GROMACS .gro file of C-alpha atoms in nm:
model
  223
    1UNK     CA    1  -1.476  -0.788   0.276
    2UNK     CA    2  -1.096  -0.896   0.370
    3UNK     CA    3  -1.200  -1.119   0.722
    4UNK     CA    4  -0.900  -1.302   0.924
    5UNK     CA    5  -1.021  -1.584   1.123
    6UNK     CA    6  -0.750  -1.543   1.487
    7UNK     CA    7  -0.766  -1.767   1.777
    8UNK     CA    8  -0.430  -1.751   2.043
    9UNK     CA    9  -0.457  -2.114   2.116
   10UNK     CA   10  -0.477  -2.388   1.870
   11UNK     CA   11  -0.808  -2.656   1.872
   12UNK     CA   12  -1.037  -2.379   1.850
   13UNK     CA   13  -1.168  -2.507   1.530
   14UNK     CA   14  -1.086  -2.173   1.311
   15UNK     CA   15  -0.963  -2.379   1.023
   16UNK     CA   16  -1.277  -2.563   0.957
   17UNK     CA   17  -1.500  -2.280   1.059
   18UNK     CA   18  -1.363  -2.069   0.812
   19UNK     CA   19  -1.365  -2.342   0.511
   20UNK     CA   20  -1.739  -2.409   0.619
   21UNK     CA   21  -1.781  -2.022   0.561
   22UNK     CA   22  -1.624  -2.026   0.237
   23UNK     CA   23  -1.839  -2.337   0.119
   24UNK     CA   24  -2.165  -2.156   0.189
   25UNK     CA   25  -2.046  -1.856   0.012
   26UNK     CA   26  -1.935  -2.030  -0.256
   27UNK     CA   27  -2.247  -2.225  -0.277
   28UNK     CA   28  -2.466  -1.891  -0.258
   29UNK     CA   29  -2.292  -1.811  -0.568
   30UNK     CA   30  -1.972  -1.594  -0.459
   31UNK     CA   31  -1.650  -1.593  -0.515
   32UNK     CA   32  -1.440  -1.643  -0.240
   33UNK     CA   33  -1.084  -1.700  -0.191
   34UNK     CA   34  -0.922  -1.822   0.094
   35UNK     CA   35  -0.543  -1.752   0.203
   36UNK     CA   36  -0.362  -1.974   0.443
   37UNK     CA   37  -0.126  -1.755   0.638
   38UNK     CA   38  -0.099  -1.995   0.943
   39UNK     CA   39   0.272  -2.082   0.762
   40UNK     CA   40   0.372  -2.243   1.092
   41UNK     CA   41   0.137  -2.473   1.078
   42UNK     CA   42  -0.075  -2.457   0.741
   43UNK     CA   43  -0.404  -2.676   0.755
   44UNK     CA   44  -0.633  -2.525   0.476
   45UNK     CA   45  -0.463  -2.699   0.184
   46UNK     CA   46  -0.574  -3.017   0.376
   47UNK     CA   47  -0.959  -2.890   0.415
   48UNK     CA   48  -0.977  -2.756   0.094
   49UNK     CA   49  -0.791  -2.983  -0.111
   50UNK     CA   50  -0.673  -2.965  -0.466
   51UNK     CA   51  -0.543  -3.285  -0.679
   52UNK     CA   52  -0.338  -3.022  -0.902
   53UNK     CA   53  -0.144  -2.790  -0.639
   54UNK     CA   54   0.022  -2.460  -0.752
   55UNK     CA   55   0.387  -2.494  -0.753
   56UNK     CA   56   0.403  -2.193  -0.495
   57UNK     CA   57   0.204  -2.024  -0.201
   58UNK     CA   58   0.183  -1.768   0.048
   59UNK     CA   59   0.540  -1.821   0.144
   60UNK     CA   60   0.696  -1.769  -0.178
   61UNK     CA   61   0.488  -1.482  -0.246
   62UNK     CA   62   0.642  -1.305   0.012
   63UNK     CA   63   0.971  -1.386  -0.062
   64UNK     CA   64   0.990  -1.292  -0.431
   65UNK     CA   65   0.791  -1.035  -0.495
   66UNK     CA   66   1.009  -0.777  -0.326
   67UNK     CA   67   1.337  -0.977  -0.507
   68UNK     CA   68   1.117  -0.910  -0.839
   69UNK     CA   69   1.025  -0.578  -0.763
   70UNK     CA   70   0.685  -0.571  -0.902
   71UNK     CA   71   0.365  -0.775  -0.861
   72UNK     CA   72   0.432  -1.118  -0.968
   73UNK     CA   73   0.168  -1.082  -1.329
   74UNK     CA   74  -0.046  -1.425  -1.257
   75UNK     CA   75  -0.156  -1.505  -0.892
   76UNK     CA   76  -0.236  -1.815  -1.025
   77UNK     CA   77   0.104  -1.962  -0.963
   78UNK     CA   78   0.041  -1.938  -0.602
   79UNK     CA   79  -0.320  -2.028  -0.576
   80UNK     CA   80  -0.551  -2.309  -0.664
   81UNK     CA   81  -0.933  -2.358  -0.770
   82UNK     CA   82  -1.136  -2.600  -0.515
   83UNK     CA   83  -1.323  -2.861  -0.802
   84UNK     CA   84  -1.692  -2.850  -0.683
   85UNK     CA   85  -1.813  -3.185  -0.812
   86UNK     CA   86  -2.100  -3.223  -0.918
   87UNK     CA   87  -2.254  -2.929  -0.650
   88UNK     CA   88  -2.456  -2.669  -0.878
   89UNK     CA   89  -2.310  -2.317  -0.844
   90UNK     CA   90  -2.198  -1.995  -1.036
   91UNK     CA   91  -1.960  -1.927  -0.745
   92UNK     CA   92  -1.636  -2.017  -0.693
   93UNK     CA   93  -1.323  -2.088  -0.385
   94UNK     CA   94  -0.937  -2.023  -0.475
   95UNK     CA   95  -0.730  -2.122  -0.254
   96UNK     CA   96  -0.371  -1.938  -0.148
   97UNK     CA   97  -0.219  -2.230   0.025
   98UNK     CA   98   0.092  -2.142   0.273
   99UNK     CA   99   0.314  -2.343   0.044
  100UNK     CA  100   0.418  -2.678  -0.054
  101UNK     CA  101   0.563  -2.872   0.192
  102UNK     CA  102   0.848  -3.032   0.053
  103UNK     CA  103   1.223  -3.021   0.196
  104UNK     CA  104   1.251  -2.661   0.119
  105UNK     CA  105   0.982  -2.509   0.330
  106UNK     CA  106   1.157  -2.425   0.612
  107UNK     CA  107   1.431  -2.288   0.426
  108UNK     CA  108   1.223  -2.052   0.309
  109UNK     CA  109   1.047  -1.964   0.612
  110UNK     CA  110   1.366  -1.853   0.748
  111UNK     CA  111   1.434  -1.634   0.463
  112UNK     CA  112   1.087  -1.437   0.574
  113UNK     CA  113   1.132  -1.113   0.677
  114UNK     CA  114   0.845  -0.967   0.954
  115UNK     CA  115   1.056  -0.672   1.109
  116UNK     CA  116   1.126  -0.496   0.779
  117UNK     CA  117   0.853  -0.221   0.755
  118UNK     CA  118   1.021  -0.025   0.475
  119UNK     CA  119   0.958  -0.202   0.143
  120UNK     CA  120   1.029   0.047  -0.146
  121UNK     CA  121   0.899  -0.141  -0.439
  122UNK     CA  122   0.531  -0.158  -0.266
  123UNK     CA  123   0.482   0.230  -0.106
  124UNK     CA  124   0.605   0.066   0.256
  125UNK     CA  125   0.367  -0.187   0.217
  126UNK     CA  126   0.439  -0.500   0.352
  127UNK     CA  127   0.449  -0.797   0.049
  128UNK     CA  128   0.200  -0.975   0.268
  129UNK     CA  129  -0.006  -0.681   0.230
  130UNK     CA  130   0.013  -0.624  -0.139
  131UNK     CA  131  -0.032  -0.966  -0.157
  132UNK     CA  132  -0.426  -0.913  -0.001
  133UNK     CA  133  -0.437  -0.577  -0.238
  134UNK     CA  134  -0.352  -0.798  -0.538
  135UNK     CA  135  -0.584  -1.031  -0.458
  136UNK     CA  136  -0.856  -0.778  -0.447
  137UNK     CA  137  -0.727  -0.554  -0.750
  138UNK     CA  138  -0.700  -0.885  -0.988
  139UNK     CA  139  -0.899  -1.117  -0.870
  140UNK     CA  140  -1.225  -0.928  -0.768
  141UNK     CA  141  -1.362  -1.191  -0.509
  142UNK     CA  142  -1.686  -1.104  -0.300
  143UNK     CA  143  -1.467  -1.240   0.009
  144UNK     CA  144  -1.157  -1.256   0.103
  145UNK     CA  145  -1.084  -1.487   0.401
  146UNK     CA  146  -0.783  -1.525   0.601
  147UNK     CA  147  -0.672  -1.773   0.838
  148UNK     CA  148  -0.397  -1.668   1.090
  149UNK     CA  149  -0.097  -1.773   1.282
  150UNK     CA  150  -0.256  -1.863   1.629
  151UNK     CA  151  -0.016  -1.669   1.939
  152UNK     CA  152   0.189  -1.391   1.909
  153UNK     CA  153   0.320  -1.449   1.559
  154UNK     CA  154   0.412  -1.207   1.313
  155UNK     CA  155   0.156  -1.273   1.054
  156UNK     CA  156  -0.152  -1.203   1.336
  157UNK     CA  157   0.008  -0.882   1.471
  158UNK     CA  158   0.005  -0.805   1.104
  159UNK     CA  159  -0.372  -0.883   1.024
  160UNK     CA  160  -0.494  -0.762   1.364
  161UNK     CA  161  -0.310  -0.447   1.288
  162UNK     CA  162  -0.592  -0.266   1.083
  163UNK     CA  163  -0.558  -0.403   0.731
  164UNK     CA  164  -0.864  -0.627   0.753
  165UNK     CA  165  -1.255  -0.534   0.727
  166UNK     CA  166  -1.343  -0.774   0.981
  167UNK     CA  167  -1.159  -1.022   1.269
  168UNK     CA  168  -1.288  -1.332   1.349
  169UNK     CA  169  -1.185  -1.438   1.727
  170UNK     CA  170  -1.196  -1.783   1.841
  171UNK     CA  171  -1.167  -1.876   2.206
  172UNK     CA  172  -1.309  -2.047   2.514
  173UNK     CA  173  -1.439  -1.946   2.881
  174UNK     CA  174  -1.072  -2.024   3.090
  175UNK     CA  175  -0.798  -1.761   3.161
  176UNK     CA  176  -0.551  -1.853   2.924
  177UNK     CA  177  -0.762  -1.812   2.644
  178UNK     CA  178  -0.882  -1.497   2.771
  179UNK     CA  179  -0.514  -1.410   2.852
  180UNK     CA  180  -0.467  -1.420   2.452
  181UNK     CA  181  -0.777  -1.274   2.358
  182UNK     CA  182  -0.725  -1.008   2.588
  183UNK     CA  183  -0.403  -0.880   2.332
  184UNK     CA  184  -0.598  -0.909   2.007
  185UNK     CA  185  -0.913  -0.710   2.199
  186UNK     CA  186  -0.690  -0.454   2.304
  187UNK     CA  187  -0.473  -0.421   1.996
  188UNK     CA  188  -0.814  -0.376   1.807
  189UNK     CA  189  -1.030  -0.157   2.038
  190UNK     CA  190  -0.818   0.043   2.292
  191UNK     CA  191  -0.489   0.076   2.107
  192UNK     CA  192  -0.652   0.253   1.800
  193UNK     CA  193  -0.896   0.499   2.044
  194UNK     CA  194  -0.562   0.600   2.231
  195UNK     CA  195  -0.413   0.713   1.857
  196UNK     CA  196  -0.773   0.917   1.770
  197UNK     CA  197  -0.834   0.596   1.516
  198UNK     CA  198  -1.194   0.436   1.512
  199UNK     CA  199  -1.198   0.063   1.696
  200UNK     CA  200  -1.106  -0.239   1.435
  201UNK     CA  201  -1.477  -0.463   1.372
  202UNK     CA  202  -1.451  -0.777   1.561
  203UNK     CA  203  -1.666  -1.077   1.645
  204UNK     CA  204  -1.583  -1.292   1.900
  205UNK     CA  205  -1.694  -1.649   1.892
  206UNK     CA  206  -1.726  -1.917   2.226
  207UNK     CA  207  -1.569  -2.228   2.012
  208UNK     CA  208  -1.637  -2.497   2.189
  209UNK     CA  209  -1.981  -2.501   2.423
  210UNK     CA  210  -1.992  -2.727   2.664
  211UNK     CA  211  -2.341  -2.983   2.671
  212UNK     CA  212  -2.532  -2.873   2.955
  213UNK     CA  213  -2.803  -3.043   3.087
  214UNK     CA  214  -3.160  -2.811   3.030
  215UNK     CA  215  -3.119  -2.699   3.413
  216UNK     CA  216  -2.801  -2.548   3.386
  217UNK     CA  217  -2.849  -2.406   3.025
  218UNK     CA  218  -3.162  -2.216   3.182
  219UNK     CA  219  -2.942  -2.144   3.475
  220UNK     CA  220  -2.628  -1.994   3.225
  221UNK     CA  221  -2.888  -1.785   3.014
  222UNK     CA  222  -2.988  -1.584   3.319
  223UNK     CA  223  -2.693  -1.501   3.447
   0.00000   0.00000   0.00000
């Protein structure tokens, strides 16, 4: 399954859920790998850490591979294996970081390109996309996991747009986070129904539970 793990505000705690997720695959003896499209803001690389980085990521992905013209051939340029230790399992977690943050990210993020729709080389695929197919066509994982942008970005519009198996919302009981929500919900569910398309699989996660006292939790389950 290709699953992107979306919250619209920040502090939700998708990060770490998701890297506990892949763990416990892992540890059941999958193979999972993990892509870190939150390039605003990238936080897996520092969860699932690596002491020998790839020289690229996500980022550069996107920007070559339409400059090549092709697939790049080894995805491990971009990606990393998480060392296990000494933990005893025939699964394993690679790890797509956004990038390496050095004094040339943000040049590069400013080279992305979102709005373009028409890419030639990949069938009018976006490169983020083939980047998810080539994952799946090379690499052959039992998961694929992806952590999105929080907000309106360009890389959740993208992932919430019907490319993924599965979406993973994050969120709390106030308006604003509902406010968000509401988008993703819509965009996933009512959107697709209106253009004769069946509704997107979604679960939808209460992130941070408040600790009632036993009255009030009795009280909240009956309502």
């Amino acid at each position: 399954p290709l699953v992107a793990f979306y919250s619209f505000k920040g502090g939700m705690g998708r990060t770490t859920a998701l890297s506990i997720f892949a763990l416990s695959r892992t540890l059941a003896g999958e193979k999972v790998v993990v892509v870190d499209c939150d390039l605003d803001a990238p936080g897996l690389g520092s969860i699932l850490v690596s002491d020998s980085p790839p020289p690229f990521g996500v980022v550069d992905y996107l920007i070559e591979a339409p400059v090549l013209g092709e697939r790049p051939n080894d995805l491990r340029d971009y990606s990393y294996l998480v060392d296990l230790g000494k933990l005893r399992t025939a699964g394993s977690l690679r790890v797509f970081p956004a990038g390496k943050l050095d004094g040339n990210y943000l040049g590069k993020m400013a080279r992305l390109d979102f709005e373009t729709s028409d890419h030639p080389v990949f069938e009018s695929r976006h490169p983020l996309e083939e980047l998810l197919i080539q994952i799946l066509d090379d690499l052959n994982p039992d998961w694929v996991l992806v952590d999105s942008r929080t907000g309106f970005s360009e890389t959740a519009g993208m992932l919430l747009s019907g490319i993924c198996d599965l979406h993973v919302l994050f969120g709390v009981q106030s308006d604003q986070s509902w406010d968000g929500l509401a988008y993703a919900i819509r965009k996933l569910g009512a959107e697709r129904v209106k253009h004769d398309i069946p509704q997107a699989d979604a679960l939808l996660i209460h992130s941070m539970v408040p600790d009632f006292r036993i009255e009030e939790k009795e009280k909240l389950l009956e309502s």
